[in-house]
Each structure stands twice: as structure tokens, then as C-alpha cells.
Coordinates of C-alpha atoms in Angstrom, one line a residue:
M1 CA -1.1 -19.6 12.9
I2 CA -3.3 -19.7 9.8
P3 CA -1.7 -21.8 6.9
G4 CA -0.5 -19.4 4.2
V5 CA -1.0 -16.3 6.4
E6 CA 1.3 -14.4 8.7
L7 CA -0.3 -11.8 11.0
T8 CA 1.9 -9.6 13.1
V9 CA 1.7 -6.3 14.8
L10 CA 4.4 -3.7 13.9
P11 CA 5.4 -0.6 15.7
R12 CA 4.7 2.5 13.6
S13 CA 8.4 3.2 13.1
L14 CA 8.8 -0.2 11.4
V15 CA 5.9 0.2 8.9
V16 CA 7.9 -0.1 5.6
M17 CA 7.2 -2.5 2.8
T18 CA 8.3 -6.0 3.8
D19 CA 10.1 -6.2 0.5
M20 CA 13.0 -5.2 2.8
D21 CA 13.2 -9.1 3.1
A22 CA 15.1 -8.9 -0.2
F23 CA 18.0 -7.2 1.5
S24 CA 17.9 -9.6 4.5
A25 CA 18.1 -12.5 2.1
I26 CA 21.5 -11.4 0.9
G27 CA 22.7 -10.5 4.4
Q28 CA 22.4 -6.7 3.9
N29 CA 20.7 -4.3 6.3
A30 CA 19.5 -1.2 4.5
N31 CA 17.5 1.7 5.8
L32 CA 15.3 2.0 2.7
D33 CA 11.8 3.3 2.7
L34 CA 10.5 1.2 -0.2
P35 CA 7.2 2.1 -2.0
Q36 CA 3.8 1.2 -0.5
I37 CA 0.3 1.8 -1.8
A38 CA -2.1 3.4 0.6
V39 CA -5.8 3.0 0.0
V40 CA -7.7 6.2 1.2
G41 CA -11.3 7.3 1.0
G42 CA -14.4 8.0 3.0
Q43 CA -16.3 5.4 5.0
S44 CA -18.3 3.0 2.8
A45 CA -16.5 4.1 -0.4
G46 CA -15.6 0.5 -1.2
K47 CA -12.0 0.4 -0.2
S48 CA -12.2 -3.1 1.5
S49 CA -14.1 -4.5 -1.5
V50 CA -11.3 -3.3 -3.8
L51 CA -8.7 -5.1 -1.7
E52 CA -10.7 -8.3 -1.5
N53 CA -11.0 -8.3 -5.3
F54 CA -7.2 -8.1 -5.5
V55 CA -6.9 -11.2 -3.3
G56 CA -9.9 -13.0 -4.8
R57 CA -11.3 -14.0 -1.4
D58 CA -13.5 -12.7 1.4
F59 CA -11.2 -12.0 4.4
L60 CA -11.8 -8.4 5.7
P61 CA -14.2 -7.6 8.5
R62 CA -17.4 -6.0 7.4
G63 CA -20.2 -4.0 9.0
S64 CA -21.8 -0.6 9.3
G65 CA -19.9 2.6 10.3
I66 CA -16.2 2.4 10.8
V67 CA -14.9 -1.1 10.3
T68 CA -11.3 -0.6 9.5
R69 CA -10.0 0.8 12.8
R70 CA -6.3 0.1 12.4
P71 CA -3.9 0.4 9.4
L72 CA -3.7 -3.0 7.7
V73 CA -0.4 -3.5 5.9
L74 CA -1.3 -6.2 3.3
Q75 CA 1.5 -7.9 1.4
L76 CA 0.3 -10.2 -1.4
M77 CA 2.7 -13.0 -2.3
N78 CA 2.0 -15.2 -5.3
C79 CA 1.7 -18.8 -4.0
P80 CA -0.9 -21.1 -2.3
T81 CA -2.8 -20.2 0.9
D82 CA -5.8 -20.9 3.1
F83 CA -8.2 -18.1 4.0
D84 CA -10.6 -19.8 6.4
E85 CA -9.8 -17.8 9.6
V86 CA -8.2 -14.6 8.3
R87 CA -11.2 -12.3 9.0
Q88 CA -11.5 -13.6 12.6
E89 CA -7.7 -13.0 13.2
I90 CA -8.0 -9.4 11.9
E91 CA -11.0 -8.7 14.1
A92 CA -9.5 -10.2 17.2
E93 CA -6.2 -8.4 16.7
T94 CA -8.1 -5.1 16.1
D95 CA -10.2 -5.6 19.2
R96 CA -7.2 -6.4 21.3
I97 CA -5.8 -2.9 20.9
T98 CA -8.9 -0.8 20.2
G99 CA -11.6 -2.6 22.2
A100 CA -14.8 -4.1 20.8
N101 CA -16.6 -0.9 20.1
K102 CA -15.5 1.7 17.5
G103 CA -12.1 2.9 18.9
I104 CA -9.2 3.3 16.5
S105 CA -5.4 2.8 16.8
P106 CA -2.4 3.9 14.7
V107 CA -0.6 0.6 15.5
P108 CA -0.6 -1.3 12.2
I109 CA -1.5 -5.0 11.6
N110 CA 0.9 -6.6 9.2
L111 CA -0.8 -9.3 7.1
R112 CA 1.1 -11.3 4.6
V113 CA -1.1 -13.4 2.3
Y114 CA 0.2 -16.2 0.0
S115 CA -2.1 -17.0 -2.9
P116 CA -1.7 -18.3 -6.4
N117 CA -4.2 -15.8 -7.7
V118 CA -2.6 -12.5 -6.8
L119 CA 0.1 -10.2 -8.1
N120 CA 3.0 -9.3 -5.8
L121 CA 1.7 -6.0 -4.2
T122 CA 1.9 -4.4 -0.8
L123 CA -1.1 -2.2 0.2
V124 CA -2.1 -0.3 3.3
D125 CA -5.8 -0.3 4.1
L126 CA -6.6 2.8 6.2
P127 CA -9.6 3.8 8.2
G128 CA -12.2 5.7 6.3
M129 CA -12.4 9.4 6.9
T130 CA -15.3 10.4 9.1
K131 CA -16.6 13.6 10.8
V132 CA -19.1 12.4 13.4
P133 CA -17.9 10.2 16.4
V134 CA -19.9 7.1 17.2
G135 CA -19.7 4.5 20.0
D136 CA -16.7 5.1 22.2
Q137 CA -14.9 7.3 19.7
P138 CA -13.4 10.5 21.0
A139 CA -14.8 13.9 19.9
D140 CA -11.7 14.5 17.8
I141 CA -12.0 11.3 15.8
E142 CA -11.8 13.2 12.5
S143 CA -8.4 14.7 13.4
Q144 CA -7.1 11.4 14.8
I145 CA -7.9 9.6 11.5
R146 CA -6.5 12.4 9.5
E147 CA -3.2 12.2 11.5
M148 CA -3.1 8.5 11.0
L149 CA -3.5 8.8 7.3
M150 CA -0.8 11.5 7.1
Q151 CA 1.7 9.1 8.7
F152 CA 1.5 7.2 5.4
V153 CA 0.4 9.5 2.6
T154 CA 2.9 12.3 3.2
K155 CA 5.8 10.0 2.4
E156 CA 7.3 10.5 -1.1
N157 CA 7.4 6.7 -1.5
C158 CA 3.7 6.3 -0.9
L159 CA 1.4 5.7 -3.9
M160 CA -2.2 6.6 -3.2
L161 CA -5.3 4.8 -4.4
A162 CA -7.9 7.6 -4.0
V163 CA -11.2 5.7 -3.8
S164 CA -14.4 7.6 -4.4
P165 CA -17.9 6.3 -5.0
A166 CA -19.5 7.3 -8.4
N167 CA -22.9 8.0 -6.8
S168 CA -21.5 10.9 -4.8
D169 CA -20.2 14.3 -5.9
L170 CA -16.6 13.9 -6.8
A171 CA -15.9 17.5 -5.8
N172 CA -16.6 16.4 -2.2
S173 CA -14.4 13.3 -2.3
D174 CA -12.4 13.0 0.9
A175 CA -9.8 10.9 -0.8
L176 CA -9.1 13.5 -3.5
K177 CA -8.9 16.3 -1.0
I178 CA -6.2 14.5 0.9
A179 CA -4.5 13.6 -2.4
K180 CA -4.5 17.2 -3.7
E181 CA -3.0 18.3 -0.4
V182 CA -0.1 15.9 -0.1
D183 CA 0.5 15.3 -3.8
P184 CA -0.4 18.5 -5.6
Q185 CA 1.4 17.4 -8.8
G186 CA -0.5 14.2 -8.9
M187 CA 2.6 12.0 -9.4
R188 CA 1.6 9.6 -6.7
T189 CA -2.2 9.4 -7.0
I190 CA -4.4 7.0 -8.9
G191 CA -8.1 7.6 -8.8
V192 CA -10.4 4.7 -8.3
I193 CA -14.1 5.1 -8.9
T194 CA -16.4 2.5 -7.2
K195 CA -20.2 2.0 -7.3
L196 CA -20.6 2.7 -11.0
D197 CA -23.5 0.2 -11.1
L198 CA -25.4 2.1 -8.4
M199 CA -25.7 5.5 -10.2
D200 CA -29.1 6.9 -10.8
E201 CA -30.7 5.8 -14.1
G202 CA -29.7 8.1 -16.9
T203 CA -26.5 9.2 -15.3
D204 CA -22.9 8.0 -15.7
A205 CA -19.3 8.8 -14.8
K206 CA -18.0 9.0 -18.3
D207 CA -16.4 12.4 -17.9
I208 CA -14.7 11.3 -14.7
L209 CA -13.3 8.1 -16.2
E210 CA -12.2 10.0 -19.3
N211 CA -10.3 12.3 -16.9
K212 CA -12.1 15.4 -18.0
L213 CA -13.7 16.2 -14.6
L214 CA -11.2 17.0 -11.8
P215 CA -8.4 15.4 -13.9
L216 CA -5.5 13.5 -12.3
R217 CA -2.1 13.0 -13.9
R218 CA -2.5 9.2 -13.6
G219 CA -6.2 9.3 -14.4
Y220 CA -9.1 7.2 -12.9
I221 CA -9.9 3.5 -13.1
G222 CA -13.4 2.3 -12.6
V223 CA -14.3 -0.9 -10.7
V224 CA -17.5 -2.7 -9.9
N225 CA -17.5 -4.3 -6.5
R226 CA -19.9 -6.9 -5.2
S227 CA -23.2 -5.6 -3.7
Q228 CA -24.0 -6.3 0.0
K229 CA -26.5 -8.8 -1.3
D230 CA -23.7 -10.5 -3.3
I231 CA -21.5 -10.6 -0.2
D232 CA -24.3 -11.9 2.1
G233 CA -25.0 -14.6 -0.6
R234 CA -21.3 -15.5 -0.7
K235 CA -21.0 -14.7 -4.4
D236 CA -17.7 -15.9 -5.7
I237 CA -15.2 -13.1 -6.3
N238 CA -14.1 -14.7 -9.6
A239 CA -17.7 -14.6 -10.7
A240 CA -17.9 -11.0 -9.6
I241 CA -14.8 -10.1 -11.6
A242 CA -16.4 -11.7 -14.7
A243 CA -19.5 -9.7 -14.0
E244 CA -17.4 -6.5 -13.7
R245 CA -15.9 -7.2 -17.1
K246 CA -19.3 -7.8 -18.7
F247 CA -20.6 -4.5 -17.1
F248 CA -17.9 -2.4 -18.8
L249 CA -18.1 -4.2 -22.1
S250 CA -21.9 -3.8 -22.3
H251 CA -22.4 -0.3 -20.8
P252 CA -22.9 2.2 -23.6
A253 CA -21.0 5.0 -21.7
Y254 CA -18.0 2.8 -20.7
R255 CA -17.6 0.1 -23.4
H256 CA -15.0 2.3 -25.3
L257 CA -13.0 2.4 -22.0
A258 CA -13.5 -1.3 -21.1
E259 CA -9.8 -2.3 -21.7
R260 CA -8.7 0.4 -19.1
M261 CA -11.3 -0.4 -16.5
G262 CA -11.8 -3.1 -13.9
T263 CA -9.9 -4.8 -11.0
P264 CA -7.4 -6.8 -13.2
Y265 CA -6.4 -3.6 -15.0
L266 CA -6.0 -1.7 -11.7
Q267 CA -3.8 -4.5 -10.4
K268 CA -1.7 -4.4 -13.5
V269 CA -1.2 -0.6 -13.2
L270 CA -0.3 -0.8 -9.6
N271 CA 2.2 -3.6 -10.3
Q272 CA 3.8 -1.6 -13.1
V273 CA 4.0 1.7 -11.1
G274 CA 5.4 -0.1 -8.1
K275 CA 8.1 -1.7 -10.1
V276 CA 9.1 1.7 -11.6
Y277 CA 9.2 3.2 -8.1
C278 CA 11.3 0.3 -6.8
S279 CA 13.7 0.6 -9.7
M280 CA 14.1 4.3 -9.1
M281 CA 14.8 3.8 -5.4
V282 CA 17.3 0.9 -6.0
Q283 CA 19.1 3.1 -8.5
Q284 CA 19.2 5.9 -5.9
F285 CA 20.4 3.5 -3.3
S286 CA 23.2 2.4 -5.6
V287 CA 24.3 6.0 -6.2
D288 CA 24.2 6.8 -2.4
F289 CA 26.2 3.6 -1.7
E290 CA 28.8 4.6 -4.3
K291 CA 29.1 8.1 -2.8
C292 CA 29.5 6.5 0.6
I293 CA 32.4 4.4 -0.6
E294 CA 33.9 7.4 -2.3
G295 CA 33.5 9.5 0.8
S296 CA 31.5 12.1 -1.1
G297 CA 28.0 11.6 0.3
D298 CA 26.0 14.2 2.2
Q299 CA 25.9 12.2 5.4
I300 CA 29.7 11.9 6.0
D301 CA 30.8 12.0 9.6
T302 CA 33.4 14.8 9.9
A303 CA 34.6 13.5 13.3
E304 CA 36.2 10.4 11.9
L305 CA 37.1 8.7 8.6
S306 CA 34.4 6.9 6.8
G307 CA 33.6 5.3 3.4
G308 CA 36.5 4.9 1.0
A309 CA 38.8 7.0 3.2
R310 CA 38.4 4.5 6.0
I311 CA 39.0 1.5 3.7
N312 CA 42.1 3.2 2.4
R313 CA 43.5 3.7 5.8
I314 CA 42.8 0.1 6.8
F315 CA 44.6 -1.2 3.7
H316 CA 47.6 1.1 3.9
E317 CA 48.1 1.4 7.6
R318 CA 46.3 -1.2 9.6
F319 CA 46.6 -4.1 7.2
P320 CA 50.4 -3.9 6.8
F321 CA 50.8 -3.6 10.6
E322 CA 48.7 -6.8 11.1
L323 CA 50.8 -8.6 8.4
V324 CA 54.0 -7.7 10.3
K325 CA 52.4 -9.0 13.5
V326 CA 51.5 -12.3 11.8
G327 CA 55.0 -12.6 10.4
A328 CA 56.6 -11.9 13.8
L329 CA 54.4 -14.6 15.4
Q330 CA 55.4 -17.1 12.6
S331 CA 59.1 -16.5 13.0
T332 CA 59.0 -17.4 16.7

């Protein structure tokens, strides 16, 4: 066990936000599908770098081609941790199920990371969409990855981070295609534009970030991740975040948007949206629970009494009977 890190494998049916712990803590067992944030995009779009920026440390496996080969349910908890062996644990756990080549698996890894430098968020890192099989991947790898993504993003409680690189045609974005399909109203989708610093000289993504090109209801947030050279050179992520801030403040096309760009702003937005979704779901749970007590819910069992009707019967029939029994025993 790595200090500050819990790594477990969850059956697909149990992949819900581990904020369910809140119910366990008060002795309640509720079947609530709480919000989660799925990170979707093509291979090498910068999804893993976005997640590492959230955590502030290097911990995800890297390499060419498909690297994320299983869903990674990442729960960030705000308190101290140690990251020394996290990447090796993820790689070993992935290889255990998928093999050491390029196979994939829908069985998620659940990683809970405790750090003093993160906001409380739960995200799901998903394999990048691909079309051409490599290594020992099956010929239908594209449909397998798509099916895996759909297990998460079709849920109404799933927020989507649609990650697209700025140096590619946004109209061909795999992430936006999926988002438009499963969230046509755009209520659950936040666009993330990476690789802004890698665009050809004389070009920019101003129209995208101003939400004028292929607009999304929740708009787009630009981020600047570390380059491969930065990663190989072990550039500190905090320094990278500072460089990202400087990039937006100094770039002539983006400086007017600087306060609404960058990793810290993206974290803030996700935290706020997550809280709204949680609040809505808790309110709905409260309403459903009240209906259950009243016996007026839409899942009432007609074969037997339930909810308030059952409580009423217990108090007016069973309870008096038990009191009589107790009295009879005491009188002897």
C-alpha cells in the first residue's frame, strides 16, 4: 500500500462516485448514482496531462500510442499524500488484466489520492479513441473503446470534459462527436482545449475559446500542459501552472480571456458544477424518500404494504400486540 493512496479494482457495476462513503458514514445504504466527471478525447489529446495538472504531480503512465487502457476512477481528497510509486502501481494493475502489450479492459481501477494541493473532485480517465489496432489489439478496437466510453458518458449524472487539441480541426474532434451524441443539449459538457502553445505561428484558437466556433452551452476552457521535453526534464507542475498563467496573460489573442482560462479555473468550474449536481441529486433523493414514507412513490410494491402504510400497520397493530405480550409476561 502506498502512503496516501488507495488503489483497488472495482466491478463495472460498482463504478459510482466514492462519495457514497458519505452515506456509509451515517449508517445509510442508498442506491444513488452520484455525479462523476469523465475525461474523453482522442489519443494524445492531452487528457492525462490535464489530470496530472489537477493533482500537481506526475503519476500517470506515459508512452506512445494507447497508454490509458482501463478506466481510471480518480478521487481527489484534500489532505497530505506520497506519490513515489503511484505510476508503477497503475501500470502493474493495468498489465495484470490487459497484458503488457496494448490490450484494453473495461474493468476500472479505482484510485483515491490524498493531497493538500487538490480540490475534492472525482474524475474518470478513459482510453483515447482510436481507429487503427496496434499490438495485440483486436480488429474491433474502435467499437470496444466506444462501448467502454458509453458505459460512463450516457449516464445523466456524468459530466464530460471533452478534451480537444488546438492544433487539430475542432470539427473532427472525437470528444465533441461523442458529446454531441449523448448530450445534444450541452448541459453536461465542458470543452477543454489543449496544445494552444503548439499552434502554427500566426494562428490562434480565439474563436473557439470565445465559444463562437462550434459553441457549447458551458463553453470552452483553454489549458497549456507541459511539453514532452518538460516531462522528460521533470519540470515541476507548479512551475508549469505558473507558466500557463503567464502564457494566457501575455498572449495577444487570449489575454482578455486570461481570468477564464487555465487549469486552476477549470478545477474551480468542475468543483462548482459538481456541487450543483450533488445538491440537485440530494434534493431528489429527499423527495423520493419522502414519497416512499408517504407510500406515494413510483416504485411501490403492490404485493405488500410498504413505506408509511407499513409503519402505520406496525404502530397500530403489531406494536400494541407486542405491548400486551410484554405486559402478560410481567404479570406472571
